[in-house]
Every structure is written in structure tokens, then in C-alpha cells.
mmCIF file of C-alpha atoms in Angstrom:
data_model
loop_
_atom_site.group_PDB
_atom_site.id
_atom_site.type_symbol
_atom_site.label_atom_id
_atom_site.label_comp_id
_atom_site.label_asym_id
_atom_site.label_seq_id
_atom_site.Cartn_x
_atom_site.Cartn_y
_atom_site.Cartn_z
ATOM 1 C CA MET A 1 -34.955 -78.721 38.681
ATOM 2 C CA THR A 2 -33.913 -76.329 35.900
ATOM 3 C CA ALA A 3 -33.286 -77.199 32.003
ATOM 4 C CA THR A 4 -30.085 -76.836 31.015
ATOM 5 C CA PRO A 5 -28.649 -73.619 31.036
ATOM 6 C CA PRO A 6 -27.564 -72.156 27.451
ATOM 7 C CA ASP A 7 -23.526 -72.192 26.563
ATOM 8 C CA ILE A 8 -23.000 -68.646 26.356
ATOM 9 C CA VAL A 9 -19.817 -67.133 24.759
ATOM 10 C CA ARG A 10 -19.477 -63.676 25.752
ATOM 11 C CA SER A 11 -21.417 -60.126 26.842
ATOM 12 C CA ALA A 12 -22.129 -58.775 23.537
ATOM 13 C CA TYR A 13 -24.251 -55.658 23.370
ATOM 14 C CA LEU A 14 -25.965 -53.307 26.162
ATOM 15 C CA GLU A 15 -28.966 -51.208 24.702
ATOM 16 C CA LEU A 16 -28.751 -47.926 26.653
ATOM 17 C CA VAL A 17 -31.937 -45.494 26.816
ATOM 18 C CA VAL A 18 -31.284 -41.790 26.813
ATOM 19 C CA SER A 19 -33.039 -38.418 27.034
ATOM 20 C CA ASP A 20 -31.053 -36.750 24.088
ATOM 21 C CA LEU A 21 -30.163 -39.052 21.039
ATOM 22 C CA ALA A 22 -28.112 -36.637 19.572
ATOM 23 C CA ALA A 23 -26.175 -35.645 22.696
ATOM 24 C CA SER A 24 -25.522 -39.060 23.382
ATOM 25 C CA ARG A 25 -24.127 -39.842 19.557
ATOM 26 C CA GLU A 26 -21.499 -36.696 20.087
ATOM 27 C CA PHE A 27 -20.523 -38.655 23.434
ATOM 28 C CA TYR A 28 -20.042 -41.495 22.327
ATOM 29 C CA VAL A 29 -18.950 -40.956 18.555
ATOM 30 C CA ASP A 30 -17.256 -37.585 18.822
ATOM 31 C CA VAL A 31 -15.631 -37.640 22.110
ATOM 32 C CA LEU A 32 -15.294 -41.343 22.541
ATOM 33 C CA GLY A 33 -14.600 -42.541 18.972
ATOM 34 C CA LEU A 34 -17.071 -45.784 18.790
ATOM 35 C CA VAL A 35 -18.453 -46.791 15.263
ATOM 36 C CA VAL A 36 -21.792 -46.014 13.990
ATOM 37 C CA THR A 37 -23.165 -49.213 12.251
ATOM 38 C CA GLU A 38 -26.583 -47.801 11.477
ATOM 39 C CA GLU A 39 -28.955 -45.290 12.769
ATOM 40 C CA ASN A 40 -31.837 -43.486 12.661
ATOM 41 C CA ASP A 41 -34.014 -40.926 14.383
ATOM 42 C CA ARG A 42 -34.621 -42.762 17.207
ATOM 43 C CA GLU A 43 -31.636 -45.350 17.586
ATOM 44 C CA VAL A 44 -27.857 -45.321 16.920
ATOM 45 C CA HIS A 45 -26.197 -49.018 16.484
ATOM 46 C CA LEU A 46 -22.782 -48.573 17.893
ATOM 47 C CA ARG A 47 -19.527 -50.947 17.762
ATOM 48 C CA ALA A 48 -15.699 -50.777 18.763
ATOM 49 C CA LEU A 49 -13.241 -50.647 16.669
ATOM 50 C CA GLU A 50 -12.286 -54.711 15.693
ATOM 51 C CA GLU A 51 -15.720 -55.485 16.326
ATOM 52 C CA PHE A 52 -17.419 -57.271 13.651
ATOM 53 C CA ILE A 53 -21.054 -57.831 14.766
ATOM 54 C CA HIS A 54 -23.832 -55.377 14.264
ATOM 55 C CA HIS A 55 -23.364 -53.610 17.638
ATOM 56 C CA ASN A 56 -22.160 -53.245 21.229
ATOM 57 C CA LEU A 57 -23.900 -50.566 22.138
ATOM 58 C CA VAL A 58 -27.445 -49.337 21.080
ATOM 59 C CA LEU A 59 -28.793 -45.811 22.149
ATOM 60 C CA ARG A 60 -32.267 -45.504 22.293
ATOM 61 C CA GLU A 61 -34.237 -42.062 22.958
ATOM 62 C CA GLY A 62 -36.786 -42.337 25.818
ATOM 63 C CA PRO A 63 -38.362 -40.547 28.117
ATOM 64 C CA VAL A 64 -36.110 -42.135 31.106
ATOM 65 C CA PRO A 65 -32.520 -42.841 30.992
ATOM 66 C CA ALA A 66 -32.180 -46.671 32.095
ATOM 67 C CA VAL A 67 -30.835 -50.250 30.646
ATOM 68 C CA ALA A 68 -33.478 -52.112 28.470
ATOM 69 C CA ALA A 69 -31.117 -54.733 27.548
ATOM 70 C CA PHE A 70 -27.669 -56.841 28.417
ATOM 71 C CA GLY A 71 -26.786 -59.054 25.217
ATOM 72 C CA PHE A 72 -25.212 -62.467 25.660
ATOM 73 C CA ARG A 73 -23.581 -64.583 22.362
ATOM 74 C CA VAL A 74 -24.905 -67.910 22.397
ATOM 75 C CA ARG A 75 -22.780 -70.377 20.801
ATOM 76 C CA SER A 76 -25.632 -71.786 18.374
ATOM 77 C CA PRO A 77 -29.121 -71.494 17.262
ATOM 78 C CA GLY A 78 -30.089 -74.496 19.417
ATOM 79 C CA GLU A 79 -28.628 -72.773 22.338
ATOM 80 C CA LEU A 80 -31.350 -70.263 21.979
ATOM 81 C CA ASP A 81 -33.919 -73.261 22.910
ATOM 82 C CA ALA A 82 -31.784 -73.891 26.041
ATOM 83 C CA ALA A 83 -32.200 -69.991 26.984
ATOM 84 C CA GLU A 84 -36.014 -70.412 27.002
ATOM 85 C CA ALA A 85 -36.199 -74.046 28.547
ATOM 86 C CA HIS A 86 -33.958 -72.425 31.127
ATOM 87 C CA TYR A 87 -35.614 -69.281 31.783
ATOM 88 C CA ARG A 88 -38.934 -70.758 31.430
ATOM 89 C CA ALA A 89 -38.092 -73.226 34.200
ATOM 90 C CA LEU A 90 -37.188 -70.837 36.654
ATOM 91 C CA GLY A 91 -40.713 -69.122 36.243
ATOM 92 C CA CYS A 92 -39.264 -65.618 34.704
ATOM 93 C CA ASP A 93 -40.757 -63.892 32.127
ATOM 94 C CA VAL A 94 -39.788 -65.405 28.593
ATOM 95 C CA ARG A 95 -39.839 -63.765 25.264
ATOM 96 C CA ARG A 96 -38.847 -65.246 21.915
ATOM 97 C CA GLU A 97 -38.822 -62.571 19.397
ATOM 98 C CA PRO A 98 -38.309 -63.004 15.718
ATOM 99 C CA ALA A 99 -35.136 -61.414 13.564
ATOM 100 C CA GLY A 100 -35.713 -58.008 12.930
ATOM 101 C CA PHE A 101 -37.197 -57.325 16.246
ATOM 102 C CA ARG A 102 -33.511 -56.711 17.328
ATOM 103 C CA THR A 103 -31.804 -54.551 14.357
ATOM 104 C CA GLY A 104 -29.117 -56.130 12.843
ATOM 105 C CA VAL A 105 -29.690 -59.492 14.987
ATOM 106 C CA ASP A 106 -31.500 -62.696 14.297
ATOM 107 C CA GLU A 107 -34.035 -64.308 16.995
ATOM 108 C CA VAL A 108 -33.806 -63.159 20.397
ATOM 109 C CA VAL A 109 -34.797 -64.611 23.361
ATOM 110 C CA ARG A 110 -35.842 -62.013 26.009
ATOM 111 C CA VAL A 111 -35.874 -62.932 29.972
ATOM 112 C CA LEU A 112 -36.513 -60.941 33.102
ATOM 113 C CA ASP A 113 -33.687 -63.232 35.181
ATOM 114 C CA PRO A 114 -34.285 -64.042 38.620
ATOM 115 C CA LEU A 115 -31.810 -60.982 39.500
ATOM 116 C CA GLY A 116 -34.754 -58.977 37.469
ATOM 117 C CA PHE A 117 -32.190 -57.560 35.046
ATOM 118 C CA PRO A 118 -33.328 -57.588 31.148
ATOM 119 C CA TYR A 119 -30.925 -60.443 29.763
ATOM 120 C CA GLU A 120 -31.035 -60.775 25.776
ATOM 121 C CA PHE A 121 -29.833 -64.286 24.301
ATOM 122 C CA PHE A 122 -29.076 -64.220 20.895
ATOM 123 C CA TYR A 123 -26.717 -66.194 17.720
ATOM 124 C CA GLY A 124 -27.682 -65.190 14.207
ATOM 125 C CA VAL A 125 -26.284 -61.272 13.321
ATOM 126 C CA ALA A 126 -25.553 -59.279 10.893
ATOM 127 C CA HIS A 127 -21.799 -58.782 10.407
ATOM 128 C CA ALA A 128 -20.148 -55.469 10.053
ATOM 129 C CA PRO A 129 -16.403 -54.651 8.899
ATOM 130 C CA ARG A 130 -13.813 -55.348 10.987
ATOM 131 C CA LEU A 131 -11.622 -52.172 11.264
ATOM 132 C CA THR A 132 -8.559 -54.007 13.023
ATOM 133 C CA TRP A 133 -6.116 -53.204 9.854
ATOM 134 C CA ARG A 134 -7.592 -49.749 9.355
ATOM 135 C CA SER A 135 -4.838 -47.786 11.615
ATOM 136 C CA ASP A 136 -5.728 -44.776 9.696
ATOM 137 C CA LEU A 137 -8.873 -45.032 11.722
ATOM 138 C CA TYR A 138 -7.288 -45.696 14.796
ATOM 139 C CA GLY A 139 -6.825 -42.453 17.156
ATOM 140 C CA ALA A 140 -4.413 -41.921 19.778
ATOM 141 C CA GLY A 141 -8.197 -43.303 22.460
ATOM 142 C CA ALA A 142 -8.477 -45.817 19.926
ATOM 143 C CA ILE A 143 -11.415 -48.103 22.098
ATOM 144 C CA VAL A 144 -11.297 -51.385 20.116
ATOM 145 C CA ARG A 145 -13.757 -53.854 22.064
ATOM 146 C CA LEU A 146 -16.857 -54.509 24.544
ATOM 147 C CA ASP A 147 -15.024 -56.116 27.787
ATOM 148 C CA HIS A 148 -17.851 -56.522 30.501
ATOM 149 C CA PHE A 149 -20.835 -55.093 32.246
ATOM 150 C CA ASN A 150 -21.200 -54.491 35.958
ATOM 151 C CA GLN A 151 -24.619 -55.313 37.835
ATOM 152 C CA VAL A 152 -25.890 -53.990 40.959
ATOM 153 C CA CYS A 153 -27.769 -56.461 43.205
ATOM 154 C CA PRO A 154 -28.647 -56.768 46.912
ATOM 155 C CA ASP A 155 -27.593 -60.246 47.647
ATOM 156 C CA VAL A 156 -24.227 -61.271 45.757
ATOM 157 C CA VAL A 157 -24.438 -64.734 47.494
ATOM 158 C CA ALA A 158 -27.926 -65.559 45.557
ATOM 159 C CA GLY A 159 -26.749 -63.450 42.428
ATOM 160 C CA ALA A 160 -23.209 -65.537 42.194
ATOM 161 C CA ALA A 161 -24.929 -69.018 42.510
ATOM 162 C CA TYR A 162 -27.271 -68.016 39.815
ATOM 163 C CA LEU A 163 -24.974 -66.892 37.494
ATOM 164 C CA GLU A 164 -22.856 -70.014 38.384
ATOM 165 C CA GLU A 165 -25.701 -72.012 37.860
ATOM 166 C CA LEU A 166 -25.597 -69.970 34.273
ATOM 167 C CA GLY A 167 -22.312 -71.513 33.431
ATOM 168 C CA PHE A 168 -20.546 -68.341 34.355
ATOM 169 C CA ARG A 169 -16.700 -68.345 36.081
ATOM 170 C CA ARG A 170 -16.586 -66.841 39.400
ATOM 171 C CA THR A 171 -12.573 -65.002 38.599
ATOM 172 C CA GLU A 172 -12.705 -63.012 42.148
ATOM 173 C CA ASP A 173 -14.194 -61.561 44.782
ATOM 174 C CA ILE A 174 -14.313 -59.183 47.225
ATOM 175 C CA ARG A 175 -15.400 -60.321 51.295
ATOM 176 C CA ASP A 176 -14.894 -60.139 54.864
ATOM 177 C CA ASP A 177 -13.786 -62.131 58.246
ATOM 178 C CA ASP A 178 -17.703 -62.284 58.663
ATOM 179 C CA GLY A 179 -18.269 -64.180 55.560
ATOM 180 C CA VAL A 180 -20.040 -61.246 53.862
ATOM 181 C CA THR A 181 -19.701 -61.060 50.393
ATOM 182 C CA TYR A 182 -19.631 -57.387 48.807
ATOM 183 C CA ALA A 183 -18.916 -57.789 44.968
ATOM 184 C CA ALA A 184 -17.603 -61.001 42.649
ATOM 185 C CA TRP A 185 -16.337 -61.024 39.209
ATOM 186 C CA PHE A 186 -17.823 -64.055 36.658
ATOM 187 C CA ALA A 187 -16.265 -64.822 33.190
ATOM 188 C CA ARG A 188 -17.374 -66.779 29.976
ATOM 189 C CA LYS A 189 -14.466 -65.863 27.517
ATOM 190 C CA ASP A 190 -10.561 -65.995 28.650
ATOM 191 C CA THR A 191 -10.606 -62.768 30.363
ATOM 192 C CA VAL A 192 -11.577 -61.732 33.958
ATOM 193 C CA HIS A 193 -15.294 -60.973 33.732
ATOM 194 C CA ASP A 194 -18.168 -60.715 31.416
ATOM 195 C CA THR A 195 -19.915 -59.526 34.385
ATOM 196 C CA ALA A 196 -19.613 -59.092 37.838
ATOM 197 C CA LEU A 197 -21.898 -58.259 41.141
ATOM 198 C CA THR A 198 -21.514 -54.889 43.225
ATOM 199 C CA GLY A 199 -23.424 -55.184 46.491
ATOM 200 C CA GLY A 200 -26.112 -52.553 46.681
ATOM 201 C CA SER A 201 -29.654 -51.550 46.067
ATOM 202 C CA GLY A 202 -30.527 -53.448 42.885
ATOM 203 C CA PRO A 203 -31.536 -54.382 40.295
ATOM 204 C CA ARG A 204 -29.356 -51.550 38.693
ATOM 205 C CA MET A 205 -26.301 -51.316 36.071
ATOM 206 C CA HIS A 206 -22.963 -49.714 37.606
ATOM 207 C CA HIS A 207 -21.432 -49.890 34.033
ATOM 208 C CA ILE A 208 -20.840 -50.836 30.843
ATOM 209 C CA ALA A 209 -16.682 -51.765 30.027
ATOM 210 C CA PHE A 210 -14.988 -51.026 26.607
ATOM 211 C CA ALA A 211 -11.616 -51.870 25.879
ATOM 212 C CA THR A 212 -8.290 -50.299 24.852
ATOM 213 C CA HIS A 213 -4.878 -51.489 23.557
ATOM 214 C CA GLU A 214 -2.947 -49.787 26.134
ATOM 215 C CA LYS A 215 -3.157 -46.865 29.266
ATOM 216 C CA HIS A 216 -1.748 -44.414 26.963
ATOM 217 C CA ASN A 217 -5.071 -44.641 24.941
ATOM 218 C CA ILE A 218 -6.821 -43.730 28.323
ATOM 219 C CA LEU A 219 -4.379 -41.155 29.139
ATOM 220 C CA TYR A 220 -5.298 -39.648 25.693
ATOM 221 C CA ILE A 221 -8.956 -39.900 25.855
ATOM 222 C CA CYS A 222 -8.200 -37.591 29.637
ATOM 223 C CA ASP A 223 -6.548 -35.014 27.663
ATOM 224 C CA LYS A 224 -8.749 -35.358 25.013
ATOM 225 C CA LEU A 225 -12.198 -34.758 27.598
ATOM 226 C CA GLY A 226 -9.688 -31.503 29.054
ATOM 227 C CA ALA A 227 -9.034 -30.216 25.805
ATOM 228 C CA LEU A 228 -13.250 -30.200 25.247
ATOM 229 C CA ARG A 229 -13.408 -28.657 28.509
ATOM 230 C CA ARG A 230 -15.446 -31.606 29.584
ATOM 231 C CA SER A 231 -13.476 -33.314 32.103
ATOM 232 C CA ASP A 232 -15.735 -33.443 34.303
ATOM 233 C CA ALA A 233 -17.592 -36.319 32.582
ATOM 234 C CA ILE A 234 -14.533 -38.310 34.780
ATOM 235 C CA GLU A 235 -15.969 -39.298 37.871
ATOM 236 C CA ARG A 236 -13.231 -41.659 38.753
ATOM 237 C CA GLY A 237 -9.523 -42.465 37.272
ATOM 238 C CA PRO A 238 -7.097 -43.115 36.000
ATOM 239 C CA GLY A 239 -6.127 -45.553 37.982
ATOM 240 C CA ARG A 240 -4.905 -49.458 38.184
ATOM 241 C CA HIS A 241 -7.539 -51.857 39.974
ATOM 242 C CA GLY A 242 -6.434 -54.353 42.403
ATOM 243 C CA VAL A 243 -9.591 -56.443 41.450
ATOM 244 C CA SER A 244 -8.741 -57.759 37.402
ATOM 245 C CA ASN A 245 -5.266 -55.793 37.995
ATOM 246 C CA ALA A 246 -6.726 -53.236 34.911
ATOM 247 C CA PHE A 247 -6.177 -50.019 34.190
ATOM 248 C CA TYR A 248 -9.112 -47.947 34.002
ATOM 249 C CA LEU A 249 -11.030 -44.845 33.748
ATOM 250 C CA TYR A 250 -14.911 -44.071 34.703
ATOM 251 C CA LEU A 251 -16.732 -41.735 32.883
ATOM 252 C CA ARG A 252 -20.374 -40.290 33.245
ATOM 253 C CA ASP A 253 -22.343 -40.042 29.756
ATOM 254 C CA PRO A 254 -24.868 -36.936 29.082
ATOM 255 C CA ASP A 255 -27.653 -39.047 30.994
ATOM 256 C CA GLY A 256 -25.501 -39.865 33.945
ATOM 257 C CA HIS A 257 -24.717 -43.778 32.641
ATOM 258 C CA ARG A 258 -21.435 -44.992 33.620
ATOM 259 C CA ILE A 259 -18.907 -46.032 31.065
ATOM 260 C CA GLU A 260 -15.297 -47.692 31.763
ATOM 261 C CA ILE A 261 -12.762 -47.683 30.265
ATOM 262 C CA TYR A 262 -10.365 -50.973 30.979
ATOM 263 C CA THR A 263 -7.176 -51.956 29.264
ATOM 264 C CA GLN A 264 -4.587 -54.615 30.487
ATOM 265 C CA ASP A 265 -6.809 -57.477 32.959
ATOM 266 C CA TYR A 266 -5.263 -61.353 32.569
ATOM 267 C CA TYR A 267 -6.000 -64.709 31.169
ATOM 268 C CA THR A 268 -8.509 -67.078 32.938
ATOM 269 C CA GLY A 269 -9.406 -69.886 30.733
ATOM 270 C CA ASP A 270 -7.661 -72.476 31.951
ATOM 271 C CA PRO A 271 -10.123 -75.093 33.280
ATOM 272 C CA ASP A 272 -8.301 -74.606 37.233
ATOM 273 C CA ASN A 273 -7.675 -71.072 37.269
ATOM 274 C CA PRO A 274 -7.529 -69.619 40.683
ATOM 275 C CA VAL A 275 -10.187 -67.659 42.400
ATOM 276 C CA VAL A 276 -8.723 -64.271 44.107
ATOM 277 C CA THR A 277 -10.775 -63.393 47.211
ATOM 278 C CA TRP A 278 -9.888 -59.764 48.522
ATOM 279 C CA ASP A 279 -10.463 -58.593 52.041
ATOM 280 C CA VAL A 280 -12.983 -55.972 52.195
ATOM 281 C CA HIS A 281 -10.863 -53.384 54.336
ATOM 282 C CA ASP A 282 -7.958 -53.657 51.767
ATOM 283 C CA ASN A 283 -7.543 -50.794 50.078
ATOM 284 C CA GLN A 284 -5.557 -51.611 47.443
ATOM 285 C CA ARG A 285 -8.691 -53.990 46.088
ATOM 286 C CA ARG A 286 -10.175 -50.991 43.646
ATOM 287 C CA ASP A 287 -7.099 -48.740 43.604
ATOM 288 C CA TRP A 288 -3.746 -50.580 43.834
ATOM 289 C CA TRP A 289 -2.537 -47.065 43.561
ATOM 290 C CA GLY A 290 -4.160 -43.502 43.526
ATOM 291 C CA HIS A 291 -6.883 -41.847 45.149
ATOM 292 C CA ALA A 292 -9.952 -43.238 47.672
ATOM 293 C CA VAL A 293 -12.933 -44.525 45.767
ATOM 294 C CA VAL A 294 -15.440 -41.533 45.057
ATOM 295 C CA PRO A 295 -18.972 -42.339 46.966
ATOM 296 C CA SER A 296 -20.787 -41.530 44.139
ATOM 297 C CA TRP A 297 -19.315 -44.353 42.400
ATOM 298 C CA TYR A 298 -20.409 -46.976 45.360
ATOM 299 C CA THR A 299 -24.222 -44.704 45.134
ATOM 300 C CA ASP A 300 -25.013 -43.921 41.753
ATOM 301 C CA ALA A 301 -26.100 -46.710 39.221
ATOM 302 C CA SER A 302 -28.704 -47.027 36.282
ATOM 303 C CA ALA A 303 -32.195 -48.242 36.506
ATOM 304 C CA VAL A 304 -33.357 -51.539 34.488
ATOM 305 C CA LEU A 305 -36.134 -51.789 32.988
ATOM 306 C CA ASP A 306 -38.567 -54.979 32.356
ATOM 307 C CA LEU A 307 -39.472 -56.646 29.248
ATOM 308 C CA ASP A 308 -42.264 -53.784 28.768
ATOM 309 C CA GLY A 309 -40.741 -51.017 29.125
ATOM 310 C CA ALA A 310 -41.168 -50.132 32.612
ATOM 311 C CA PRO A 311 -38.322 -49.721 35.546
ATOM 312 C CA VAL A 312 -38.011 -52.787 37.659
ATOM 313 C CA PRO A 313 -37.949 -51.973 41.345
ATOM 314 C CA LEU A 314 -35.096 -51.759 43.832
ATOM 315 C CA ARG A 315 -34.916 -53.957 46.199
ATOM 316 C CA GLU A 316 -32.369 -52.188 49.532
ATOM 317 C CA ARG A 317 -29.233 -54.902 50.336
ATOM 318 C CA GLU A 318 -30.001 -56.301 54.019
ATOM 319 C CA GLN A 319 -25.981 -57.207 54.624
ATOM 320 C CA ALA A 320 -23.196 -54.250 55.388
ATOM 321 C CA SER A 321 -22.113 -52.306 52.104
ATOM 322 C CA GLU A 322 -18.928 -52.049 51.012
ATOM 323 C CA MET A 323 -18.444 -48.299 51.328
ATOM 324 C CA ASP A 324 -20.055 -48.254 54.637
ATOM 325 C CA VAL A 325 -17.655 -50.836 56.534
ATOM 326 C CA THR A 326 -14.477 -48.366 54.659
ATOM 327 C CA ILE A 327 -15.801 -45.206 55.354
ATOM 328 C CA GLY A 328 -16.119 -43.641 52.245
ATOM 329 C CA ALA A 329 -14.676 -46.335 50.234
ATOM 330 C CA ASP A 330 -11.514 -46.599 51.325
ATOM 331 C CA GLY A 331 -10.919 -43.838 54.442
ATOM 332 C CA PHE A 332 -9.660 -46.706 56.755
ATOM 333 C CA SER A 333 -8.933 -49.763 55.048
ATOM 334 C CA TYR A 334 -5.519 -50.607 55.392
ATOM 335 C CA THR A 335 -2.125 -50.606 52.821
ATOM 336 C CA ARG A 336 -0.443 -52.708 55.019
ATOM 337 C CA LYS A 337 -2.138 -54.693 57.161
ATOM 338 C CA ASP A 338 -1.780 -54.555 61.279
ATOM 339 C CA ASP A 339 0.542 -51.093 60.477
ATOM 340 C CA THR A 340 -2.125 -48.538 61.772
ATOM 341 C CA ALA A 341 0.035 -46.031 62.068
ATOM 342 C CA ARG A 342 0.972 -45.996 58.364
ATOM 343 C CA GLY A 343 -1.738 -48.011 56.554
ATOM 344 C CA PHE A 344 -4.437 -46.032 55.817
ATOM 345 C CA LYS A 345 -5.014 -43.534 52.750
ATOM 346 C CA VAL A 346 -7.344 -41.159 53.715
ATOM 347 C CA GLY A 347 -8.351 -41.802 57.188
ATOM 348 C CA GLU A 348 -5.260 -40.138 58.744
ATOM 349 C CA GLN A 349 -5.514 -36.752 56.804
ATOM 350 C CA LEU A 350 -9.131 -36.569 58.870
#
């Protein structure tokens, strides 16, 4: 029996441990255009242009690149009590930290959750100027808000049950005819997701995603990276997902942490919003059009740290992996089901 879970509003911030703070700051600020709220010689606190809370991303220099915290805002101060009680009832490592433990944030409930991820719950937070009306500060590639996280875990079914008990709504998933679930998407705000689970060795972080208003903002980021001779930071895309319908670009920062730039998903806020299920062999699930998914997108992810800062040990996925059953991501999947003559994206080229 668990206590009533906290009422989560949205995904709000991520803390990344980086090996070279100056190099990471240059990538996120000078290249991508995130706004510095506060910084010192150990940490940089960043936010997107339309954000009003203190930060969406913390860069902290450390010996091993990893993710130290996934931050979620709750609806009221009393929800911190609910978060603490809920996770203590689950038998998790739970620590309630005073205001100031996290720069710009009041009390924080920190947990190492049942999947092995470091979650933080907060309500009180310092406000920063929302730059929505400062069009003079917007560049062609303006990043306007944090959209979601994506987490890698071995057992997506068990992970989904945990997130749904926590109050997340499932919006989409990927399955096969044998009942294997390969990935699933979960929302608190009225979009496709605040976090997602991708099946694989975990716990690890697959990516953090920031939103733009339009797809031309993403194309500009590609052009900017090319002009700066940094196009090797592009891992995948640009393209359009089938899952979420979003236009996307995946980048790798100087430590290899993956960032998605994301736009144009859809509203999911109705109480009877239907779950969209994709066949794992439908190669348009990951790319509505474009190239096959690169293998590194399935194999690489960021380590996560426990509440003492030690890497959380990995557990291997026991069920089939999405990459294995689709041959290098999408090679022998279908575009038109039962059309084996012309339905393959990559397979007929091999």
C-alpha cells in the first residue's frame, strides 16, 4: 500500500554533470541560445526564453558526465508532504532538503525512485524575467521552453505501471503482436509527454527536449551548426516523428548528453484522450519520413547518479530490443504493411 502520490504539474528542470563547464556553457548559451539566470565557477543555471522559473537546466562541473536530477514541479507546498510519504511507502531513499539546497528553489524532496532515477519535487521557486515579449532577444532558432525528458529503463511495462500510479497519463506506446512493449510516452501537462520510457539497459537518460515555436527554428539551428563547423553535433534529423507528430532534431553536447529540439506535437488534455499504439515494425513510428534511425540513438544514453552522487548500476533489458527486431532501427520494417516488394526503407539497399 502506497500513500497518495504528489500532484505533478510538469517536468521543470534537469541537472547535468559536465566535464568542462566552459565548453558546455558555450554550447548551450552561445550555440543554442539558452538564457543564463545565474552562474558561478561551479554551476550555470539556464532557462528557455519563455520560462519564468529560475532554471530549466543546471550545468554542474564534475568528474563523470551524468544526470544528477530530474526536476518536477508540484501543484502546492502540501504536495511535497505527499511526495515524501509516497516514496517512503515505496521504500525508496528519500531526502527532504531545505530551501537553498538547490539554487533558486525552496524546499526539495529528493528520491531515488523504484526505477533507479533521481527525481526531485519542488513547489517554491525564484522567478526570472519571462522574455516572451522581448522579440529583440529572439534569434531565428529561439528555444522557448523545456518540453520533456526521455528515460531508458529495462522493463517498460513495470516502469509504465509506476508512472501511471504516480499520476502520469499514457499518450502513446510502441508494441508488437507478441505483447512486448518497447517504449511509452507519459504526460502531466496537456501535450504528448513530460517524460517517456525507452526500453534498454538502464536506468539512463536518453535525452532532454526543448521546444521551439516552428520547424523553421530547428532548420536554422542546423544551418548555424553548419556555419560554425559543428555539424558533427547533429546525431539525427531533422525530421518528423510518427510518435508525437513532432518535428525534431537530436544533438549531442560536448560530453555526449543528448538534446532534442522539438516542435508541433498535439494537445492531449481531454480526460478521454485516446492512447495511440504503434507497431514496432512500422518504420514510420520513429520517422514519419526521412532516414532510418542511427544505431547510436538506440545504444547511447547518459548515466544517472544516486542521491550521494554515485552512478546507479545498470540493469539489462531481458525482452527484445526495438533496434534488434527492426535491424539497425528501421531497415526491415514496413512503410506499407504487407507490401514486401517496396515497403522497406533500408532493407532493399542491403
